[in-house]
Short mmCIF file of N, CA and C in Angstrom, two decimals:
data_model
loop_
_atom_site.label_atom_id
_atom_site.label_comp_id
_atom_site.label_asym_id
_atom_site.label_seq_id
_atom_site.Cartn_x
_atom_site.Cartn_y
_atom_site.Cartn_z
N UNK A 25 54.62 -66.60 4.46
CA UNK A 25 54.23 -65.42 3.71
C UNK A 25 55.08 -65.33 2.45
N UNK A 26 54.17 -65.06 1.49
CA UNK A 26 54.98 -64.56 0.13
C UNK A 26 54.62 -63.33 -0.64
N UNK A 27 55.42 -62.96 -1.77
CA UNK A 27 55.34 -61.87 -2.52
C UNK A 27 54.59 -62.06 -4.06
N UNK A 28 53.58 -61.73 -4.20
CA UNK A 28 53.45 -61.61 -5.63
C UNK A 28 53.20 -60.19 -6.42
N UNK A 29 54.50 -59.75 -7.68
CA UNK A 29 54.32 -58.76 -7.93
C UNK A 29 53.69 -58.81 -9.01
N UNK A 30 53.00 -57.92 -9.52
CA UNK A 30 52.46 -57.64 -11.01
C UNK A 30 53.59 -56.19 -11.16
N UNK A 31 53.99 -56.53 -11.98
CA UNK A 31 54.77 -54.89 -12.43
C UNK A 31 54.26 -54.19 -13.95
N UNK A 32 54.45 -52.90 -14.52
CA UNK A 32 54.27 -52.11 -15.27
C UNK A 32 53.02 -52.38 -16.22
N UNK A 33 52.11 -52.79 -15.52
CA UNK A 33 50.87 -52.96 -15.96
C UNK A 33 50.51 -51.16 -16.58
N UNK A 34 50.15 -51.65 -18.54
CA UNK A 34 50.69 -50.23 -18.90
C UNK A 34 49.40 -49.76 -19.76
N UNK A 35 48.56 -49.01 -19.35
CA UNK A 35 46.91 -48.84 -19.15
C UNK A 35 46.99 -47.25 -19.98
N UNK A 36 45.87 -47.14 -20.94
CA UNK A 36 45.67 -45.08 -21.16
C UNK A 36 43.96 -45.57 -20.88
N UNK A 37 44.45 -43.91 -19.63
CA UNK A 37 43.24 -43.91 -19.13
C UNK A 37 42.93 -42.33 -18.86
N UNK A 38 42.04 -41.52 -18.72
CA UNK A 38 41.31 -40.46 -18.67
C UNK A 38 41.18 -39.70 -17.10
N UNK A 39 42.49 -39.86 -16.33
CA UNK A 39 42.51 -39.18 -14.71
C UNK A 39 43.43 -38.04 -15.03
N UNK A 40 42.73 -36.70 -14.18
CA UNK A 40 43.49 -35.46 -13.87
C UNK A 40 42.32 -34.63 -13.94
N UNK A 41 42.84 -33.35 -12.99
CA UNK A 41 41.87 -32.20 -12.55
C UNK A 41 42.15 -31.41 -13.94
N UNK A 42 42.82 -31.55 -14.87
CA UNK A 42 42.36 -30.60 -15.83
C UNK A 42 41.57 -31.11 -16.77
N UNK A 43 40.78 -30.23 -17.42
CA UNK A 43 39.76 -30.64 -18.43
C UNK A 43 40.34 -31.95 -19.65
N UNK A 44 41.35 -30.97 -20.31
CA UNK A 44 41.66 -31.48 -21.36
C UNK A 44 42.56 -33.00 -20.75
N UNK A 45 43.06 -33.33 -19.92
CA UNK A 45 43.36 -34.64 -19.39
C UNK A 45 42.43 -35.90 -19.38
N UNK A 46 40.90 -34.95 -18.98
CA UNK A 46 40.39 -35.78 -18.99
C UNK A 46 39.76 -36.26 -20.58
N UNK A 47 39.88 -35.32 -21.29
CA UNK A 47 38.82 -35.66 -22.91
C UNK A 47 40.40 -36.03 -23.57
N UNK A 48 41.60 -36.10 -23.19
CA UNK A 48 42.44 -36.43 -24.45
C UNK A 48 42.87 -37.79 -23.73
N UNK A 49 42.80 -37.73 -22.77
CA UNK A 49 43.95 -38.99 -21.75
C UNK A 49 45.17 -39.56 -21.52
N UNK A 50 45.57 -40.40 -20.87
CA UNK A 50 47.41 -40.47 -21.34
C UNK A 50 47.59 -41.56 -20.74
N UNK A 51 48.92 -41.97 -20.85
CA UNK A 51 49.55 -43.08 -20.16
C UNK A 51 49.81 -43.14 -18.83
N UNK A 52 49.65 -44.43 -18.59
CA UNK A 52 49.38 -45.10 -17.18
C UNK A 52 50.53 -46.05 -16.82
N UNK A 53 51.08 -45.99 -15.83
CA UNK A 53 51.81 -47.66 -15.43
C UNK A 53 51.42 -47.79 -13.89
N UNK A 54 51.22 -48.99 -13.54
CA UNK A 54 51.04 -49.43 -12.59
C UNK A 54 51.32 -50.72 -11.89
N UNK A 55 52.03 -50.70 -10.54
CA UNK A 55 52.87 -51.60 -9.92
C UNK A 55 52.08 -52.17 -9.18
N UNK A 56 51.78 -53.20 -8.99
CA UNK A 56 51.59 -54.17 -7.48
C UNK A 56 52.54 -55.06 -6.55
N UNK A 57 52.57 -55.36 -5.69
CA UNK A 57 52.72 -55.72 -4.54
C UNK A 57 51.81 -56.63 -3.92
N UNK A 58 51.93 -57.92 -4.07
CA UNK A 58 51.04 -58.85 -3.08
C UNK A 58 51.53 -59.03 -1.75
N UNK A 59 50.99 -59.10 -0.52
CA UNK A 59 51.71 -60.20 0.36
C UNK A 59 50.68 -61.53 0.78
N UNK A 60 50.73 -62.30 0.62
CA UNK A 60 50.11 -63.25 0.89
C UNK A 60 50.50 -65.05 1.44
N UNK A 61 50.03 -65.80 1.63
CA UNK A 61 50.50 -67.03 2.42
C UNK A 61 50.54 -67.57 0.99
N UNK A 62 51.65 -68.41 0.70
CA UNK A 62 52.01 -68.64 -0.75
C UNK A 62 52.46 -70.47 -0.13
N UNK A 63 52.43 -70.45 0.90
CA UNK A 63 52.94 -72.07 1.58
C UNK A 63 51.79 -73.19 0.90
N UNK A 64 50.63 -73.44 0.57
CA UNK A 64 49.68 -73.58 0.27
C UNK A 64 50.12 -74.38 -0.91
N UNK A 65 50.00 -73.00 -1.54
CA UNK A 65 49.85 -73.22 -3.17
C UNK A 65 51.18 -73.42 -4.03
N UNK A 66 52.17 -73.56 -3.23
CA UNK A 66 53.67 -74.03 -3.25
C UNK A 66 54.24 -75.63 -3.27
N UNK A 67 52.79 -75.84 -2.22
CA UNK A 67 52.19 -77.51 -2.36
C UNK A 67 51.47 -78.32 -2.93
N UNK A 68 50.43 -77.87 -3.73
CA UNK A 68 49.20 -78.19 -4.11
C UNK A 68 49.27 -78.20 -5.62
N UNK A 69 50.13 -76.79 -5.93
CA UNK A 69 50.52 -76.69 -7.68
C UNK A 69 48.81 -76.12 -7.87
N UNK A 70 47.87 -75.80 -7.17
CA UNK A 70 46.59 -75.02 -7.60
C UNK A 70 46.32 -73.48 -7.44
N UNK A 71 45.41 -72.96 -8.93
CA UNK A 71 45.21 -71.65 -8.54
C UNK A 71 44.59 -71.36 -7.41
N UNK A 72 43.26 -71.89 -6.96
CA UNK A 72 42.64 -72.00 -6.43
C UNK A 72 43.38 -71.44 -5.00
N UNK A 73 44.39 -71.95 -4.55
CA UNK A 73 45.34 -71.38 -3.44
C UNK A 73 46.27 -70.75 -3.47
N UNK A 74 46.00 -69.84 -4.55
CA UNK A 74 47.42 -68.25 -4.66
C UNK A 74 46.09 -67.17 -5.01
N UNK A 75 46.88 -66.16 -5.30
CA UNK A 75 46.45 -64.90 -5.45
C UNK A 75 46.53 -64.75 -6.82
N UNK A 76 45.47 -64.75 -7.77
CA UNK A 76 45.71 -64.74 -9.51
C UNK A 76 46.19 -63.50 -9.96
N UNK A 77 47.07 -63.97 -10.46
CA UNK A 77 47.54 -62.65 -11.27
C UNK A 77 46.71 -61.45 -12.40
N UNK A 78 46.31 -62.79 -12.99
CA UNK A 78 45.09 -62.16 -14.05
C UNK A 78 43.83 -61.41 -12.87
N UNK A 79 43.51 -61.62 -12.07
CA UNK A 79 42.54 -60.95 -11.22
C UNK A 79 43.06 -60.03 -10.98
N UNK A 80 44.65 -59.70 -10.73
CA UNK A 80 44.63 -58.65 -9.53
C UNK A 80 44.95 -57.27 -11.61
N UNK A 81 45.44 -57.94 -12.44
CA UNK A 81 45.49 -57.10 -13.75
C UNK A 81 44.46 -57.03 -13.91
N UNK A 82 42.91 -57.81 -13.96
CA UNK A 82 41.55 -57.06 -14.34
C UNK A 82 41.30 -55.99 -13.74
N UNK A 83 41.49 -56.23 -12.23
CA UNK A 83 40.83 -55.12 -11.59
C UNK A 83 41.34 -53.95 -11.94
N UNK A 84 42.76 -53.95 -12.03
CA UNK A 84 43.82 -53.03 -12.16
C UNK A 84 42.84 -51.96 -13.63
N UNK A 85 42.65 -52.82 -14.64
CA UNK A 85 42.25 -52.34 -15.92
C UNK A 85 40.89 -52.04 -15.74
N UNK A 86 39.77 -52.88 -14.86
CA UNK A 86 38.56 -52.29 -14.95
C UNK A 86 38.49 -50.74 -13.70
N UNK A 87 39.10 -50.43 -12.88
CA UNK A 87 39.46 -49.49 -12.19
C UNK A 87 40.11 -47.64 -12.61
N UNK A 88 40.96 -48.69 -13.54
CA UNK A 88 41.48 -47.53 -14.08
C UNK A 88 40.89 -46.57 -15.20
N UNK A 89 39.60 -47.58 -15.64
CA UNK A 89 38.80 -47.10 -16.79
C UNK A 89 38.05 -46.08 -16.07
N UNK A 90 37.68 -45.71 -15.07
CA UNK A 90 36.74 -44.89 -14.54
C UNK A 90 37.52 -43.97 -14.06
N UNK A 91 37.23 -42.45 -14.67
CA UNK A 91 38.10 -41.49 -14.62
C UNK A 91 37.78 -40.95 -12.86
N UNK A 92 39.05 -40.33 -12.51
CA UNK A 92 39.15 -39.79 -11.56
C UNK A 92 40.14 -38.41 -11.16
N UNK A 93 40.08 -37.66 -10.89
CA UNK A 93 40.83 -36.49 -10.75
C UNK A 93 41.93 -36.99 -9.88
N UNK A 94 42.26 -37.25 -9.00
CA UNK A 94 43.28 -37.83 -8.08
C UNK A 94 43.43 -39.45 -8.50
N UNK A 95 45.05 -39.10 -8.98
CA UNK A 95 45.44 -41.03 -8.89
C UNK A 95 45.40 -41.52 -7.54
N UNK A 96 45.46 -41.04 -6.18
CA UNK A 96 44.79 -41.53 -5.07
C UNK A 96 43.50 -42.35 -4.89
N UNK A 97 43.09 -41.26 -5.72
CA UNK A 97 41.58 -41.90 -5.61
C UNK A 97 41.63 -43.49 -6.52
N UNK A 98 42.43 -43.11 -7.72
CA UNK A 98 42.15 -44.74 -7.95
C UNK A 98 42.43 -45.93 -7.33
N UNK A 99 43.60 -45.44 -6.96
CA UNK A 99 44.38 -46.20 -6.63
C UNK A 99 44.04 -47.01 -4.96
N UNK A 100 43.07 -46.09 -4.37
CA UNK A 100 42.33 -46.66 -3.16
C UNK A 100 41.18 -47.63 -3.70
N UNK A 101 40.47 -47.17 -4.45
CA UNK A 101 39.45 -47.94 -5.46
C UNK A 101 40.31 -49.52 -5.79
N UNK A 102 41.52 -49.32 -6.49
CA UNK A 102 42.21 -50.50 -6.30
C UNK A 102 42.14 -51.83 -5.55
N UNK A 103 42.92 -50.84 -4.60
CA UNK A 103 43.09 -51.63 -3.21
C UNK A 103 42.10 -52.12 -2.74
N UNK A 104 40.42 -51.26 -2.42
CA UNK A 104 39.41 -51.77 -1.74
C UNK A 104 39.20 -52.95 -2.43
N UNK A 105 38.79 -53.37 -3.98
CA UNK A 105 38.18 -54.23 -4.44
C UNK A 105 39.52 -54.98 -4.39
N UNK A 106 40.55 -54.91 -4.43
CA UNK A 106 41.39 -56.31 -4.08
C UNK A 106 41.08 -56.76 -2.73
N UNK A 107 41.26 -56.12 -1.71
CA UNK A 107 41.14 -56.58 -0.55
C UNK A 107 39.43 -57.36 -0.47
N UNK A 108 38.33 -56.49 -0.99
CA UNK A 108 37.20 -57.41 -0.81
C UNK A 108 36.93 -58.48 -1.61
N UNK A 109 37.54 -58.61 -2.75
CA UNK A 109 37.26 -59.74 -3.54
C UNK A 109 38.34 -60.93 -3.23
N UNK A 110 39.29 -60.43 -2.72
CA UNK A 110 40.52 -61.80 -2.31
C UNK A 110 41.15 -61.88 -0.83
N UNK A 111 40.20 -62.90 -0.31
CA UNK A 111 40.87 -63.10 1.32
C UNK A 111 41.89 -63.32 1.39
N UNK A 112 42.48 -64.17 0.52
CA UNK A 112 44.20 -64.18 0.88
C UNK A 112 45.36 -63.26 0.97
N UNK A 113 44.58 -61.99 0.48
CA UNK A 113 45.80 -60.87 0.48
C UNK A 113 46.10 -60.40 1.86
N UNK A 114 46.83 -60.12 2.16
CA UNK A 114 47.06 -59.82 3.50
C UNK A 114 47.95 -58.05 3.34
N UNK A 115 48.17 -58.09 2.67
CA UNK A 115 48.88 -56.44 2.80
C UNK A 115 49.10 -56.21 1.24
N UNK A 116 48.75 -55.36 0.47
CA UNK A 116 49.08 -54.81 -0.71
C UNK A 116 49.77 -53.66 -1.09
N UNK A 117 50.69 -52.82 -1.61
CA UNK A 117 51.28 -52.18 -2.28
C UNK A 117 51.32 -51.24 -3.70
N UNK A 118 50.36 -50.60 -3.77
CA UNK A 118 50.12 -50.34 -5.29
C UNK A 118 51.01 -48.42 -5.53
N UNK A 119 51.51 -48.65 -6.83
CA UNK A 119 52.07 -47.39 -7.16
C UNK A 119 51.01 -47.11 -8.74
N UNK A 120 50.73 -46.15 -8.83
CA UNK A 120 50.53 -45.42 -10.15
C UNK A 120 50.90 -44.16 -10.70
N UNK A 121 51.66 -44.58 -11.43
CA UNK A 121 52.39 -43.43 -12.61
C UNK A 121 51.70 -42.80 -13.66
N UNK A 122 51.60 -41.39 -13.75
CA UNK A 122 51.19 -40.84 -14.81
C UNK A 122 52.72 -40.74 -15.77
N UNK A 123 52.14 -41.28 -16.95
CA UNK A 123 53.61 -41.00 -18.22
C UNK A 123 53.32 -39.50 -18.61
N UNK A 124 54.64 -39.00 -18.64
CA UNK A 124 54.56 -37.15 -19.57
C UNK A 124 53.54 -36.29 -18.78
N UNK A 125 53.52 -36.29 -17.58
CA UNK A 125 52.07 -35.40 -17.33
C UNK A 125 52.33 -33.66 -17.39
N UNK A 126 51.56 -33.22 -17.68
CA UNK A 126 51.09 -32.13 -18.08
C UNK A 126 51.52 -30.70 -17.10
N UNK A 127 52.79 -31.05 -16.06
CA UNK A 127 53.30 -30.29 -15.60
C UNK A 127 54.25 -29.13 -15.84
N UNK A 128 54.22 -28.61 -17.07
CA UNK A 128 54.76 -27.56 -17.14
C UNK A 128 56.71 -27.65 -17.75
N UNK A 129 57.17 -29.07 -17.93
CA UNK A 129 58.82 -29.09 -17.22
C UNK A 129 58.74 -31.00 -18.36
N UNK A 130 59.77 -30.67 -18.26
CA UNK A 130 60.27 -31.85 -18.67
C UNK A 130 60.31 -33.34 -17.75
N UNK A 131 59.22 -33.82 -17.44
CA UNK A 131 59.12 -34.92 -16.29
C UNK A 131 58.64 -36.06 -16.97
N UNK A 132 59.30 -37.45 -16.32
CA UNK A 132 59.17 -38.56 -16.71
C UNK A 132 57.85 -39.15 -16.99
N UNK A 133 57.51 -39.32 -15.03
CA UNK A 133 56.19 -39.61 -14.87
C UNK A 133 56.04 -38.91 -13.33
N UNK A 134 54.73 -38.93 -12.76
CA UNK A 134 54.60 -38.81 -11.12
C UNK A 134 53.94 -39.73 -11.29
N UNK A 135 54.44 -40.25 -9.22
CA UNK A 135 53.77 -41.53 -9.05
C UNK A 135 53.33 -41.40 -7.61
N UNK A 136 52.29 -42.34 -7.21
CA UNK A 136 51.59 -42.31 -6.10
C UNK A 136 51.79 -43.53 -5.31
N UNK A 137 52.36 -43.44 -4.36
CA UNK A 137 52.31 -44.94 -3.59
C UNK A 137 51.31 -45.25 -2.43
N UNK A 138 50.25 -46.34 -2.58
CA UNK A 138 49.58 -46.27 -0.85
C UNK A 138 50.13 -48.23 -0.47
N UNK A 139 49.80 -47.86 0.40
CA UNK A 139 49.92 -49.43 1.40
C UNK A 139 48.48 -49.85 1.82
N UNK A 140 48.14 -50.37 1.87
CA UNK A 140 47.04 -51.16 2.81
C UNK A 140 47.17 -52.72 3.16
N UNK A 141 46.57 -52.65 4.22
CA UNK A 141 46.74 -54.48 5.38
C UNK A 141 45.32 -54.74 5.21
N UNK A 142 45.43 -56.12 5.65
CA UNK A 142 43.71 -56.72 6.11
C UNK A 142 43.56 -56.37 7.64
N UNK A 143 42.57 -55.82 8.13
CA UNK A 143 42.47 -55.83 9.48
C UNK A 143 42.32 -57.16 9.92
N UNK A 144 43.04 -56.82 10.76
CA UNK A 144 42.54 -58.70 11.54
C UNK A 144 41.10 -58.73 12.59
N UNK A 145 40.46 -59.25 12.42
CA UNK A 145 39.11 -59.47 13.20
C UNK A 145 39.23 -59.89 14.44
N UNK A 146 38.43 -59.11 15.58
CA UNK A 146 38.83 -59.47 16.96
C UNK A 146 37.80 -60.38 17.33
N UNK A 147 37.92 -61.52 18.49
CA UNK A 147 36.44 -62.13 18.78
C UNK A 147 36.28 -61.69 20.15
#
């Protein structure tokens, strides 16, 4: 098993329950977390047997384009289409940060963390 991270993948995108969040928009960062069997492609020297980086940043960017009131919500959206488009992932990690959000106070960013595994299939 190995780790592949994508880090501060740095996106403006149009999520939050208030109006004007959504028609002005703001800054985004977002972390990944791969876990996957990396023994493979450690041998072979091919993409074909890792987890692409550039895939797991498209999704990241075509995901985030579609506004959503809860960074949960994207951020599950995330996860599903990684997990269905790439068998090799085996457990993922994603955080998303809102930059400056609109809370009232002097705050950095808030951030959302979920986990998800592959179920393993019973016979």
């Amino acid at each position: 098993m190995g780790i592949i991270k994508v880090e501060n993948i740095r996106v403006f995108a149009n999520h939050g329950c208030l109006d004007e969040e959504t028609k002005i928009g703001s800054d985004y960062r977002i972390d990944l977390e791969i876990k996957a069997n990396l023994k493979t492609s450690a041998m072979s020297d091919k993409l074909v047997d890792t987890v692409d980086y550039v895939f797991l940043n498209k999704v990241v960017r075509e995901e985030m384009a579609t506004p959503s009131k809860l960074l949960e919500t994207v951020a599950k959206r995330i996860l599903n289409r990684i997990f269905s488009e790439d068998q090799m992932v085996k457990k993922a990690t994603i955080s998303v940060s809102k930059i400056n959000p609109p809370i009232g106070g002097d705050v950095e960013m808030v951030t959302i963390k979920m986990t998800q595994k592959r179920k393993k299939c019973s016979k």
